[in-house]
């Protein structure tokens, strides 16, 4: 503009002289050109300045509005304008393209030159970590797996955000990110939205009746005898209950007293427990899981879970069903939508080891981002239960014995002194599962797995009367489940108590005959036997009362000293173990065990616990406490820890 003015002044000065007519005409043309050019430049400059000011105004945010929006817990969805006039016309298109160009100039100026336009982006009082929320959300959906994992890790470590920022993540993240946050140890609970409202119960219905209807709707195909037994039992008992209900006695979840007179104590023997046990069995079949989901089972089980907050056994059976359904990847979205991830994330932080371990199994089956293995019913990871950067270099497997369990078998020995110290809440003083607390802390590079299976002393107390599971049958079942959990991919140490040791021996012999199980044999480093009756036990000859003596279970029969199957198993395994050069450590009790109020029995004598390979160490405890150290620095635990470290020394170093 200044250049045009200068040209006009010069032309006027030249015009004051007395040129010839021809020269006057020539300068007149020049002045006209200058006038036109100057006008064009001036107009363009004014238009360009106006557009920059308009863009600057559009980019400037009211900081009070931003502070107000911080307090809200919803997210905005940008939608296209419905005004058709905004999308037509040459002027609109030209302005749109000009704004694009100016935005690029402003961004480059702010980033590279630190020019005056950078102030446009700093006029809002937004802290750095607020921008990071959306960047982390973007990274959590990246196509690069490493980027996704890093984003979830950073989210889980964020403890300084405002409430609305956690809620923003909760509403905007995808299912994969949500499961990752649930499996992260230090995730803030505000990342998880409350489960959606449950559908109302049908008119004149109750939870028990709908649970019965769900069970009745499941296919009656592909069922073994035990599933048929549990299903018929549950339907039969619930029919009696409904008949009583119609007579005005009760309806579970409503008013009245539980109809439990014929079932024993609440809630372990209620009608709901019968139905749940049957549904647990059905959920082991993939096609039946589809039916459970299609018939509203996820919502119904959630309602039952909330009703039974004071009954952990009911809740654990429900989590078993959800964990089995999570084995089917096509059901993951339905499980997430129904709000079960929020419930499992809360349960995973529970101080109760059993509840936390059931939740850990379900979340691990949902987490296909970092977990390749699948944990079937009865296989529980005690460590690590969260996502971790600690490399896992070996597996330690715990197999309980007759009448044992995945958790209670491996608790600390209960003494009066220890029981009084429980109040101190110090896991070094007392633990309900020493492999999860003591061993995991002493050997963090181990994956620690405990398995569970049903056993009984007598057929009169068998949970399924038609069930006749021999050691051979159980070993095949457990071996299949453990291989699905990735057992065999790393070095292994087996730790077993009582009949569990016989299962370990049978599993290893069977694995040696199957090419697909060869890695299990190749990676087995050592075995610890806690009072395992390699040569039989007198348990089958004794009982609390006469009915146990007349009707011992198949498991007890196989423990008898004159069992030919037991002798064959012993001879075959000793030869096999010597050939493979397994490291072996044997413990044996020296105290008798009280069975009932009248019988004191030395369940596994020293001669029966002697495998013939490895050290045999007598311990001054009874059969039940041989696998329960009295305290962390007790010989029983310290010798076990020493064996694990020495046997896996090379693997842990690598």
XYZ file of C-alpha atoms in Angstrom:
654
model
C 0.000 0.000 0.000
C 2.834 2.419 0.852
C 4.498 1.556 -2.459
C 1.361 2.539 -4.374
C 1.122 5.880 -2.543
C 4.745 6.665 -3.306
C 4.164 6.002 -7.034
C 1.123 8.290 -7.075
C 3.114 11.177 -5.483
C 5.947 10.783 -7.980
C 3.508 10.819 -10.866
C 1.891 14.022 -9.618
C 5.329 15.710 -9.415
C 6.103 14.681 -12.934
C 2.752 16.001 -14.013
C 3.584 19.581 -12.880
C 6.162 19.953 -15.660
C 5.190 20.902 -19.206
C 5.761 17.773 -21.230
C 4.768 17.318 -24.791
C 1.340 15.912 -25.634
C 2.780 12.490 -26.446
C 4.689 12.275 -23.164
C 1.550 13.390 -21.208
C -0.416 10.553 -22.704
C 2.273 8.026 -21.753
C 2.328 9.045 -18.073
C -1.463 9.108 -17.915
C -1.462 5.409 -18.810
C 1.116 4.705 -16.142
C -0.980 6.466 -13.515
C -4.045 4.439 -14.439
C -2.095 1.208 -14.115
C -0.710 2.275 -10.744
C -4.156 3.258 -9.488
C -5.614 -0.112 -10.483
C -2.695 -2.054 -8.980
C -2.726 -0.048 -5.759
C -6.433 -0.527 -5.331
C -6.057 -4.256 -5.857
C -3.225 -4.527 -3.333
C -5.048 -2.392 -0.783
C -8.277 -4.362 -1.117
C -6.470 -7.686 -0.896
C -4.583 -6.560 2.184
C -7.775 -5.466 3.885
C -9.524 -8.790 3.031
C -6.563 -10.857 4.197
C -6.350 -8.861 7.464
C -10.081 -9.325 8.063
C -9.900 -13.074 7.547
C -6.924 -13.408 9.918
C -8.745 -11.429 12.620
C -11.884 -13.518 12.081
C -9.894 -16.742 12.340
C -8.100 -15.502 15.447
C -11.434 -14.697 17.042
C -12.764 -18.150 16.204
C -9.701 -19.784 17.757
C -9.852 -17.752 20.948
C -11.803 -19.572 23.682
C -13.463 -18.104 26.731
C -11.432 -19.486 29.623
C -14.445 -19.267 31.944
C -16.326 -21.582 29.615
C -13.403 -24.037 29.667
C -13.298 -24.022 33.468
C -17.055 -24.647 33.534
C -16.740 -27.556 31.118
C -14.076 -29.136 33.334
C -16.748 -29.863 35.898
C -18.932 -31.801 33.471
C -18.687 -35.566 33.018
C -19.829 -35.982 29.437
C -18.137 -35.733 26.089
C -19.162 -33.825 23.002
C -19.828 -35.437 19.656
C -19.130 -33.206 16.657
C -21.874 -33.409 14.043
C -22.247 -31.847 10.615
C -24.321 -28.677 10.318
C -27.853 -29.075 8.992
C -27.809 -25.620 7.354
C -27.486 -26.320 3.621
C -26.478 -22.707 2.912
C -23.165 -23.315 4.680
C -22.095 -25.910 2.135
C -22.770 -24.035 -1.119
C -21.296 -21.094 -2.975
C -17.914 -20.082 -4.360
C -17.319 -17.546 -1.593
C -17.839 -20.235 1.070
C -15.422 -22.602 -0.685
C -12.812 -19.862 -1.100
C -13.082 -18.865 2.528
C -12.767 -22.519 3.607
C -9.581 -23.005 1.596
C -8.135 -19.740 2.875
C -8.780 -20.781 6.476
C -6.981 -24.066 5.858
C -3.941 -22.242 4.530
C -3.909 -19.733 7.385
C -4.215 -22.518 9.976
C -1.095 -24.145 8.568
C 0.749 -20.820 8.672
C -0.320 -20.184 12.269
C 0.667 -23.684 13.368
C 4.060 -23.402 11.706
C 4.585 -19.974 13.205
C 3.676 -21.157 16.693
C 5.772 -24.287 16.515
C 8.876 -23.149 14.666
C 9.159 -19.386 14.839
C 7.436 -18.703 18.175
C 5.724 -15.845 16.399
C 2.909 -13.628 17.650
C 0.195 -16.017 16.434
C 1.360 -18.572 18.996
C -0.495 -16.547 21.610
C -3.741 -17.662 20.014
C -3.147 -21.185 21.277
C -2.015 -20.141 24.741
C -4.965 -17.937 25.665
C -6.761 -20.899 27.314
C -5.734 -22.015 30.786
C -5.263 -25.702 29.891
C -2.650 -27.778 31.703
C -0.375 -30.119 29.807
C -1.876 -33.293 31.271
C -5.356 -32.294 30.021
C -4.124 -32.470 26.449
C -2.466 -35.755 27.351
C -5.859 -37.329 28.109
C -6.934 -37.128 24.511
C -3.504 -38.029 23.208
C -3.544 -41.173 25.363
C -7.014 -42.033 24.092
C -5.770 -41.677 20.554
C -2.701 -43.824 21.264
C -4.833 -46.486 22.963
C -6.562 -47.052 19.623
C -3.376 -47.047 17.581
C -2.661 -49.820 15.112
C 0.716 -50.328 16.797
C 0.468 -52.736 19.742
C 3.427 -51.228 21.624
C 1.856 -47.768 21.426
C -1.436 -49.120 22.767
C 0.204 -50.876 25.698
C 2.221 -47.784 26.618
C -0.900 -45.622 26.514
C -2.801 -47.957 28.851
C 0.187 -48.087 31.208
C 0.357 -44.288 31.389
C -3.396 -44.084 32.005
C -3.163 -46.578 34.869
C -0.361 -44.567 36.483
C -2.268 -41.270 36.312
C -3.298 -40.279 39.830
C -3.355 -36.478 39.500
C -6.244 -35.995 37.081
C -9.556 -34.361 37.815
C -12.671 -36.491 38.171
C -14.082 -35.431 34.795
C -10.884 -36.597 33.047
C -11.219 -40.147 34.392
C -14.871 -40.108 33.345
C -13.897 -38.929 29.888
C -11.593 -41.920 29.486
C -14.298 -44.223 30.852
C -16.795 -43.026 28.249
C -14.476 -42.744 25.271
C -12.161 -45.773 25.550
C -12.747 -49.012 23.675
C -13.251 -52.472 25.206
C -9.598 -53.434 24.732
C -8.411 -50.402 26.688
C -11.018 -50.950 29.414
C -9.881 -54.541 29.996
C -6.250 -53.383 30.036
C -7.045 -50.791 32.712
C -8.919 -53.414 34.745
C -5.830 -55.658 34.683
C -3.478 -52.814 35.613
C -2.579 -52.886 39.288
C -2.878 -49.201 40.177
C -5.785 -48.134 37.960
C -8.109 -45.534 39.425
C -11.634 -46.947 39.973
C -13.108 -43.898 38.227
C -11.966 -45.368 34.908
C -14.880 -47.812 35.193
C -18.454 -46.684 34.704
C -21.154 -48.294 36.853
C -22.809 -51.273 35.149
C -25.858 -50.307 33.072
C -29.274 -50.575 34.748
C -30.599 -54.116 34.858
C -33.868 -54.906 33.094
C -36.825 -55.210 35.470
C -38.026 -58.627 36.533
C -41.065 -59.987 34.775
C -44.383 -59.432 36.465
C -45.148 -61.985 39.199
C -41.617 -63.372 38.882
C -38.522 -63.549 41.078
C -34.828 -64.171 40.631
C -35.083 -67.851 41.447
C -37.797 -68.449 38.863
C -35.890 -66.596 36.125
C -32.742 -68.535 37.004
C -34.702 -71.755 36.665
C -36.100 -70.614 33.301
C -32.592 -69.806 32.103
C -31.408 -73.281 33.060
C -34.420 -74.926 31.433
C -33.755 -73.013 28.184
C -30.253 -74.444 27.764
C -29.761 -77.328 25.310
C -29.852 -80.828 26.695
C -27.333 -82.042 24.113
C -23.591 -82.650 24.512
C -24.154 -83.293 28.219
C -22.302 -85.833 30.285
C -24.012 -87.641 33.120
C -22.967 -85.126 35.741
C -24.349 -82.128 33.863
C -27.607 -84.004 33.390
C -27.607 -84.788 37.117
C -27.037 -81.175 38.210
C -29.639 -79.888 35.719
C -32.350 -82.341 36.762
C -31.592 -81.759 40.455
C -31.796 -77.978 40.112
C -35.027 -78.072 38.085
C -36.594 -80.553 40.488
C -35.709 -78.622 43.633
C -36.695 -75.269 42.139
C -40.087 -76.731 41.146
C -40.712 -77.661 44.774
C -39.633 -74.206 45.846
C -41.949 -72.510 43.352
C -44.819 -74.650 44.570
C -44.111 -73.491 48.096
C -43.860 -69.927 46.870
C -47.301 -70.081 45.300
C -48.549 -71.233 48.648
C -47.306 -67.943 50.052
C -44.102 -69.141 51.732
C -41.411 -67.162 49.970
C -39.823 -65.723 46.860
C -36.082 -65.152 46.889
C -35.293 -61.474 46.547
C -38.712 -60.513 47.903
C -40.358 -60.703 51.289
C -40.292 -63.808 53.425
C -37.770 -66.316 54.706
C -35.535 -68.510 52.538
C -36.999 -71.868 51.728
C -34.020 -73.768 53.029
C -35.445 -76.262 55.490
C -34.668 -79.234 53.260
C -31.389 -77.917 51.917
C -29.268 -77.062 54.930
C -27.520 -73.797 55.645
C -27.889 -70.639 53.565
C -26.623 -70.070 50.920
C -24.502 -73.106 50.066
C -27.479 -75.444 49.666
C -30.228 -73.125 48.464
C -32.098 -73.615 45.223
C -30.032 -70.862 43.628
C -26.869 -72.828 44.365
C -28.284 -75.916 42.683
C -29.120 -73.885 39.577
C -25.757 -72.118 39.594
C -23.812 -75.365 39.833
C -25.732 -76.686 36.841
C -25.119 -73.465 34.859
C -21.404 -73.661 35.708
C -21.313 -77.090 34.070
C -23.263 -75.854 31.050
C -20.915 -72.869 30.635
C -18.052 -75.272 29.948
C -19.708 -75.949 26.561
C -19.175 -73.140 24.039
C -22.567 -73.409 22.319
C -24.346 -73.305 25.671
C -22.527 -70.051 26.501
C -24.166 -68.525 23.426
C -27.570 -69.559 24.770
C -26.810 -68.098 28.206
C -25.943 -64.746 26.621
C -28.891 -64.770 24.205
C -31.372 -65.473 27.010
C -30.208 -62.572 29.168
C -27.971 -64.647 31.406
C -25.318 -61.939 31.802
C -27.846 -59.513 33.285
C -29.577 -62.152 35.412
C -26.283 -63.368 36.879
C -25.333 -59.777 37.640
C -28.586 -59.289 39.534
C -27.897 -62.464 41.516
C -24.313 -61.309 42.172
C -25.582 -58.065 43.700
C -28.219 -59.852 45.804
C -25.600 -62.210 47.268
C -22.956 -59.687 48.319
C -22.731 -61.386 51.702
C -22.351 -64.904 50.259
C -18.926 -65.287 48.588
C -19.616 -68.877 47.513
C -22.537 -67.761 45.339
C -20.477 -64.927 43.877
C -17.572 -67.253 43.097
C -19.837 -69.624 41.177
C -21.193 -66.686 39.194
C -17.646 -65.550 38.392
C -16.854 -69.106 37.279
C -19.656 -68.859 34.716
C -18.458 -65.468 33.435
C -14.872 -66.759 33.301
C -15.991 -69.739 31.220
C -17.969 -67.497 28.873
C -14.888 -65.267 28.463
C -13.095 -68.223 26.855
C -15.235 -67.467 23.780
C -13.879 -64.324 22.122
C -17.084 -63.602 20.212
C -18.813 -63.018 23.562
C -16.282 -60.458 24.821
C -18.203 -57.423 23.567
C -21.410 -58.625 25.262
C -19.564 -59.208 28.548
C -18.022 -55.720 28.411
C -21.319 -54.023 27.481
C -23.136 -55.670 30.374
C -20.738 -54.071 32.875
C -18.907 -57.167 34.087
C -15.467 -55.564 33.582
C -16.289 -52.975 36.229
C -17.347 -55.727 38.643
C -14.236 -57.800 37.951
C -11.934 -54.778 38.315
C -13.351 -54.187 41.785
C -13.132 -57.873 42.728
C -9.508 -58.058 41.560
C -8.577 -55.523 44.245
C -10.332 -57.555 46.947
C -8.194 -58.684 49.914
C -9.936 -62.082 49.681
C -7.610 -64.239 47.610
C -10.311 -66.523 46.241
C -12.450 -63.638 44.981
C -9.455 -61.842 43.470
C -8.219 -65.015 41.754
C -11.596 -65.736 40.142
C -11.713 -62.153 38.847
C -8.105 -62.410 37.615
C -8.977 -65.531 35.615
C -11.952 -63.829 33.941
C -10.010 -60.664 33.058
C -7.077 -62.689 31.731
C -9.453 -64.550 29.418
C -10.834 -61.184 28.240
C -7.359 -59.671 27.714
C -6.275 -60.842 24.275
C -3.815 -57.953 24.048
C -1.216 -59.329 26.466
C -2.455 -62.853 27.267
C -2.260 -65.618 24.700
C -3.227 -68.416 27.076
C -6.761 -69.393 28.059
C -7.549 -70.359 31.641
C -10.308 -72.931 31.829
C -12.436 -73.635 34.886
C -10.279 -74.802 37.776
C -7.018 -73.226 36.577
C -6.098 -70.094 38.543
C -3.107 -67.799 38.176
C -1.916 -66.726 41.613
C 0.910 -64.598 40.212
C 1.001 -62.347 38.261
C -2.667 -61.388 38.388
C -2.079 -57.993 36.769
C -0.321 -56.751 33.669
C 3.363 -56.493 34.456
C 6.626 -55.522 32.813
C 8.370 -58.279 34.798
C 9.407 -61.032 32.351
C 8.038 -64.440 33.355
C 10.755 -67.076 33.042
C 9.242 -70.231 34.581
C 6.025 -71.828 35.823
C 5.345 -73.332 39.248
C 2.221 -75.502 39.416
C 0.375 -76.439 42.627
C -1.789 -79.595 42.579
C -3.846 -80.313 45.722
C -4.871 -83.727 47.004
C -7.942 -85.553 48.257
C -10.586 -83.165 49.644
C -8.252 -80.247 48.967
C -8.720 -77.018 47.010
C -6.744 -74.568 44.914
C -6.439 -72.064 47.758
C -7.164 -73.556 51.179
C -4.672 -76.420 50.743
C -1.826 -73.912 50.464
C -2.692 -71.621 53.364
C -0.437 -71.030 56.307
C -0.741 -73.440 59.220
C -3.336 -72.175 61.683
C -1.986 -71.860 65.211
C -3.398 -69.852 68.088
C -0.522 -67.385 67.940
C -0.878 -66.905 64.193
C -4.636 -66.451 64.450
C -4.183 -63.594 66.916
C -1.652 -61.989 64.589
C -4.071 -61.940 61.652
C -5.361 -58.654 62.958
C -2.002 -57.104 62.199
C -2.788 -57.593 58.508
C 0.822 -58.469 57.737
C 1.225 -61.134 55.048
C 4.660 -62.027 56.373
C 2.983 -63.073 59.625
C -0.094 -64.742 58.157
C -1.291 -65.610 54.661
C -4.277 -67.534 53.371
C -2.233 -68.662 50.362
C 1.533 -68.698 50.746
C 2.335 -69.330 47.050
C 0.547 -66.064 46.142
C 2.133 -63.936 48.846
C 5.452 -65.376 50.018
C 6.610 -67.208 46.894
C 5.486 -64.490 44.488
C 7.447 -61.918 46.483
C 10.574 -64.076 46.744
C 10.493 -65.159 43.076
C 8.666 -62.476 41.033
C 9.816 -63.960 37.698
C 7.596 -67.030 38.213
C 4.087 -67.618 36.959
C 2.342 -69.423 39.813
C -0.704 -71.547 38.945
C -2.976 -73.531 41.245
C -5.532 -76.028 39.948
C -8.762 -77.265 41.477
C -10.822 -80.410 40.944
C -13.577 -82.153 42.903
C -12.777 -85.170 45.080
C -14.623 -87.056 47.789
C -13.954 -89.638 50.467
C -17.191 -91.488 49.930
C -19.722 -91.942 47.164
C -22.303 -90.883 49.744
C -20.738 -87.414 49.766
C -19.870 -87.219 46.069
C -21.213 -84.059 44.463
C -22.205 -86.099 41.427
C -23.220 -89.714 42.165
C -22.664 -90.746 38.555
C -19.140 -89.363 38.539
C -16.462 -92.074 38.576
C -13.298 -90.184 37.798
C -10.143 -92.243 38.091
C -6.646 -90.854 38.390
C -6.167 -91.553 34.685
C -9.309 -89.605 33.746
C -8.455 -86.639 35.960
C -4.856 -86.475 34.779
C -5.962 -86.333 31.147
C -8.485 -83.579 31.938
C -5.986 -81.492 33.927
C -3.235 -81.941 31.360
C -5.502 -80.624 28.611
C -6.466 -77.585 30.700
C -2.879 -76.823 31.687
C -1.654 -77.031 28.103
C -4.357 -74.543 27.067
C -2.948 -72.263 29.782
C 0.477 -72.377 28.124
C 2.065 -74.850 30.515
C 5.010 -76.363 28.667
C 6.143 -73.141 27.017
C 8.456 -72.343 29.958
C 10.481 -74.347 32.487
C 8.198 -76.076 35.011
C 8.289 -77.135 38.648
C 5.409 -79.268 39.932
C 4.380 -79.041 43.614
C 1.821 -81.561 44.855
C 0.162 -82.763 48.039
C -1.118 -86.284 48.712
C -3.158 -87.647 45.786
C -2.109 -84.604 43.727
C 1.345 -86.167 43.423
C -0.164 -89.259 41.809
C -1.906 -86.999 39.306
C 1.397 -85.282 38.490
C 3.091 -88.617 37.864
C 0.235 -89.778 35.637
C 0.142 -86.477 33.716
C 3.847 -86.628 32.936
C 3.627 -90.254 31.788
C 0.650 -89.468 29.561
C 2.321 -86.343 28.159
C 5.340 -88.421 27.142
C 3.060 -90.466 24.865
C 1.513 -87.474 23.051
C 3.589 -85.477 20.530
C 1.560 -82.310 21.153
C 2.518 -82.491 24.850
C 6.230 -83.031 24.291
C 7.121 -79.515 25.489
C 5.655 -80.327 28.909
C 8.210 -83.114 29.342
C 11.039 -81.144 27.790
C 10.539 -78.181 30.147
C 9.851 -80.068 33.383
C 12.766 -79.309 35.708
C 11.691 -80.691 39.068
C 8.915 -82.025 41.317
C 8.120 -81.541 45.015
C 5.969 -84.188 46.704
C 4.286 -83.358 50.034
C 3.349 -86.719 51.649
C 2.373 -88.434 48.415
C 1.336 -92.103 48.909
C 3.490 -93.582 46.132
C 2.955 -97.040 47.605
C -0.601 -96.561 48.862
C -2.366 -95.474 52.041
C -4.498 -97.092 54.720
C -7.072 -94.305 54.314
C -9.385 -96.617 52.353
C -9.566 -98.951 55.358
C -10.782 -96.298 57.780
C -13.650 -93.893 57.957
C -15.448 -91.535 60.229
C -18.417 -93.884 60.256
C -19.524 -97.155 58.712
C -21.025 -95.685 55.561
C -17.613 -94.388 54.442
C -16.169 -97.835 55.045
C -18.881 -99.511 52.957
C -18.894 -96.977 50.127
C -15.407 -95.483 49.637
C -15.049 -93.287 46.560
C -13.055 -94.358 43.539
C -10.270 -91.941 44.520
C -9.924 -93.611 47.923
C -9.997 -97.105 46.411
C -7.108 -96.195 44.126
C -5.042 -95.199 47.184
C -5.213 -98.652 48.729
C -1.897 -100.436 49.191
C -2.898 -103.421 47.096
C -3.974 -101.331 44.093
C -2.334 -102.781 40.942
C -2.805 -99.480 39.097
C -0.862 -97.664 41.813
C 2.037 -100.121 41.623
C 2.210 -99.856 37.821
C 2.178 -96.067 38.050
C 5.018 -96.100 40.583
C 7.244 -98.463 38.590
C 6.698 -96.667 35.276
C 7.293 -93.211 36.715
C 10.489 -94.054 38.581
C 12.050 -95.442 35.425
C 10.800 -92.453 33.401
C 12.005 -89.851 35.944
C 15.461 -91.391 36.122
C 15.715 -91.337 32.341
C 14.687 -87.645 32.173
C 16.852 -86.751 35.207
C 14.103 -84.825 36.996
C 15.073 -83.124 40.257
C 12.874 -84.479 43.073
C 12.238 -83.443 46.689
C 10.008 -85.481 49.044
C 8.471 -84.397 52.363
C 6.633 -86.777 54.708
C 4.618 -86.263 57.895
C 5.593 -87.940 61.159
C 2.444 -87.121 63.177
C -0.916 -88.921 62.922
C -3.959 -87.078 61.612
C -7.266 -86.952 63.466
C -10.116 -88.271 61.318
C -13.323 -87.563 63.131
C -13.390 -87.808 66.897
C -12.236 -91.406 67.302
C -9.593 -92.238 64.711
C -5.985 -91.043 64.616
C -4.385 -92.236 61.407
C -0.898 -91.981 59.970
C -2.245 -91.294 56.459
C 1.051 -91.572 54.558
C 3.800 -93.470 56.395
C 7.432 -92.797 55.609
C 7.892 -95.943 53.524
C 4.969 -94.976 51.258
C 6.205 -91.385 50.760
C 9.616 -92.601 49.567
C 9.560 -92.315 45.767
C 13.000 -93.851 45.436
C 14.401 -90.702 43.844
C 15.537 -87.509 45.547
C 15.769 -86.546 49.202
C 13.106 -87.689 51.685
C 12.654 -85.188 54.531
C 10.495 -86.052 57.583
C 8.618 -83.095 59.096
C 7.029 -83.095 62.553
C 3.488 -82.309 61.382
C 0.384 -84.279 60.379
C -0.888 -85.005 56.866
C -2.993 -81.848 56.599
C -0.213 -79.491 57.699
C 2.631 -81.007 55.664
C 1.993 -78.401 52.952
C 1.182 -75.529 55.314
C 4.298 -73.777 56.678
C 3.888 -72.402 60.173
C 5.578 -69.139 59.189
C 7.669 -67.691 56.401
C 11.029 -68.518 57.966
C 9.930 -72.070 58.844
C 12.075 -74.918 57.486
C 9.225 -76.289 55.354
C 8.903 -73.103 53.299
C 12.575 -72.193 53.218
C 13.568 -75.670 51.958
C 10.862 -75.474 49.285
C 12.103 -72.030 48.216
C 15.688 -73.275 48.112
C 14.732 -76.195 45.846
C 12.881 -73.897 43.436
C 15.754 -71.422 43.214
C 18.406 -74.095 42.755
C 16.437 -76.094 40.191
C 15.562 -72.988 38.129
C 18.868 -71.174 38.678
C 19.956 -71.223 35.024
C 16.488 -70.370 33.726
C 16.035 -67.435 36.103
C 19.464 -66.049 35.246
C 18.681 -66.143 31.536
